[in-house]
Amino acid sequence: MTSPITIPFSADQPGELDISYVINVSGDIQEITCTIVGPRFPIWLQLRKFILMSQKKDSHYVPLFSELNNSKNLATTLFIDQAYTSIMSREKFKVWVA
């Protein structure tokens, strides 16, 4: 099932973007596929679709690094991190913090 969420930009990129996301789980791996929706698309955001992955360990999720998500500019990487944090919080998934 697709869910909508609005993600705020960082302080140096004021505003918000609407995305839709779908969560799939296979074994202990969680995959969240995110798509930017609507006509608004800032030039600094270099991806219209991205995938966030986590591994579940002891009732917490550990984010998995994705070179595809981090090979773009810093603003895109920070937005993707914000999307992950917002979605995990909204869905009440506990994220492991070092």
mmCIF file of C-alpha atoms in Angstrom:
data_model
loop_
_atom_site.group_PDB
_atom_site.id
_atom_site.type_symbol
_atom_site.label_atom_id
_atom_site.label_comp_id
_atom_site.label_asym_id
_atom_site.label_seq_id
_atom_site.Cartn_x
_atom_site.Cartn_y
_atom_site.Cartn_z
ATOM 1 C CA MET A 1 0.000 0.000 0.000
ATOM 2 C CA THR A 2 1.328 3.439 -0.951
ATOM 3 C CA SER A 3 1.443 6.098 1.772
ATOM 4 C CA PRO A 4 1.920 9.860 1.321
ATOM 5 C CA ILE A 5 4.177 12.019 3.514
ATOM 6 C CA THR A 6 5.492 15.579 3.361
ATOM 7 C CA ILE A 7 9.225 15.957 3.986
ATOM 8 C CA PRO A 8 10.738 19.314 5.019
ATOM 9 C CA PHE A 9 13.955 20.521 3.386
ATOM 10 C CA SER A 10 16.981 21.451 5.454
ATOM 11 C CA ALA A 11 17.398 24.994 6.764
ATOM 12 C CA ASP A 12 19.352 26.151 3.708
ATOM 13 C CA GLN A 13 16.662 24.740 1.362
ATOM 14 C CA PRO A 14 13.390 26.026 2.885
ATOM 15 C CA GLY A 15 10.160 24.317 1.941
ATOM 16 C CA GLU A 16 8.591 20.868 1.745
ATOM 17 C CA LEU A 17 8.234 18.057 -0.786
ATOM 18 C CA ASP A 18 5.483 15.464 -1.032
ATOM 19 C CA ILE A 19 6.564 11.874 -1.532
ATOM 20 C CA SER A 20 4.773 8.558 -1.622
ATOM 21 C CA TYR A 21 6.351 5.437 -0.202
ATOM 22 C CA VAL A 22 5.831 1.701 -0.092
ATOM 23 C CA ILE A 23 7.365 -0.567 2.552
ATOM 24 C CA ASN A 24 8.330 -4.134 1.658
ATOM 25 C CA VAL A 25 9.868 -6.636 4.065
ATOM 26 C CA SER A 26 11.758 -9.761 3.052
ATOM 27 C CA GLY A 27 13.145 -11.718 5.978
ATOM 28 C CA ASP A 28 15.030 -9.219 8.137
ATOM 29 C CA ILE A 29 15.488 -6.678 5.321
ATOM 30 C CA GLN A 30 13.115 -3.719 5.046
ATOM 31 C CA GLU A 31 12.944 -1.774 1.781
ATOM 32 C CA ILE A 32 11.169 1.578 1.495
ATOM 33 C CA THR A 33 10.644 2.769 -2.083
ATOM 34 C CA CYS A 34 10.061 6.532 -2.235
ATOM 35 C CA THR A 35 8.771 8.585 -5.174
ATOM 36 C CA ILE A 36 8.506 12.380 -5.423
ATOM 37 C CA VAL A 37 4.904 13.309 -6.277
ATOM 38 C CA GLY A 38 3.409 16.455 -7.717
ATOM 39 C CA PRO A 39 4.738 19.050 -10.110
ATOM 40 C CA ARG A 40 7.180 20.635 -7.665
ATOM 41 C CA PHE A 41 10.709 19.298 -8.104
ATOM 42 C CA PRO A 42 13.703 21.375 -6.958
ATOM 43 C CA ILE A 43 16.735 21.408 -9.221
ATOM 44 C CA TRP A 44 19.112 20.328 -6.427
ATOM 45 C CA LEU A 45 17.194 17.069 -5.883
ATOM 46 C CA GLN A 46 18.764 14.725 -8.395
ATOM 47 C CA LEU A 47 16.476 11.715 -7.853
ATOM 48 C CA ARG A 48 12.719 11.354 -8.389
ATOM 49 C CA LYS A 49 12.766 7.856 -6.917
ATOM 50 C CA PHE A 50 15.005 6.310 -4.268
ATOM 51 C CA ILE A 51 15.126 3.211 -2.077
ATOM 52 C CA LEU A 52 15.896 3.144 1.642
ATOM 53 C CA MET A 53 16.998 -0.133 3.169
ATOM 54 C CA SER A 54 17.298 -1.344 6.769
ATOM 55 C CA GLN A 55 18.066 -4.596 8.500
ATOM 56 C CA LYS A 56 16.039 -5.572 11.562
ATOM 57 C CA LYS A 57 18.096 -6.647 14.578
ATOM 58 C CA ASP A 58 16.660 -7.167 18.056
ATOM 59 C CA SER A 59 13.445 -5.180 17.364
ATOM 60 C CA HIS A 60 15.400 -2.198 15.956
ATOM 61 C CA TYR A 61 16.233 -1.246 12.370
ATOM 62 C CA VAL A 62 19.783 -0.577 11.245
ATOM 63 C CA PRO A 63 19.988 1.656 8.140
ATOM 64 C CA LEU A 64 21.966 0.107 5.295
ATOM 65 C CA PHE A 65 24.282 2.283 3.217
ATOM 66 C CA SER A 66 23.334 2.813 -0.429
ATOM 67 C CA GLU A 67 25.950 4.270 -2.733
ATOM 68 C CA LEU A 68 23.222 5.260 -5.206
ATOM 69 C CA ASN A 69 21.559 7.499 -2.620
ATOM 70 C CA ASN A 70 24.855 9.038 -1.537
ATOM 71 C CA SER A 71 26.520 9.532 -4.926
ATOM 72 C CA LYS A 72 24.534 12.687 -5.652
ATOM 73 C CA ASN A 73 24.994 16.166 -4.175
ATOM 74 C CA LEU A 74 24.968 16.839 -0.436
ATOM 75 C CA ALA A 75 21.492 18.438 -0.462
ATOM 76 C CA THR A 76 20.036 15.295 -2.061
ATOM 77 C CA THR A 77 21.788 13.044 0.458
ATOM 78 C CA LEU A 78 20.514 15.128 3.384
ATOM 79 C CA PHE A 79 16.964 15.122 1.983
ATOM 80 C CA ILE A 80 17.050 11.313 1.646
ATOM 81 C CA ASP A 81 18.245 11.039 5.264
ATOM 82 C CA GLN A 82 15.405 13.334 6.356
ATOM 83 C CA ALA A 83 12.895 11.203 4.421
ATOM 84 C CA TYR A 84 14.191 8.046 6.152
ATOM 85 C CA THR A 85 13.955 9.653 9.599
ATOM 86 C CA SER A 86 10.447 11.012 8.933
ATOM 87 C CA ILE A 87 9.085 7.733 7.556
ATOM 88 C CA MET A 88 10.591 5.581 10.323
ATOM 89 C CA SER A 89 9.192 7.959 12.961
ATOM 90 C CA ARG A 90 5.752 8.084 11.345
ATOM 91 C CA GLU A 91 5.591 4.280 11.109
ATOM 92 C CA LYS A 92 6.865 3.998 14.720
ATOM 93 C CA PHE A 93 9.841 1.826 13.722
ATOM 94 C CA LYS A 94 12.691 1.938 16.217
ATOM 95 C CA VAL A 95 16.020 2.826 14.590
ATOM 96 C CA TRP A 96 19.281 1.662 16.144
ATOM 97 C CA VAL A 97 21.470 4.603 17.116
ATOM 98 C CA ALA A 98 25.190 4.154 17.819
#
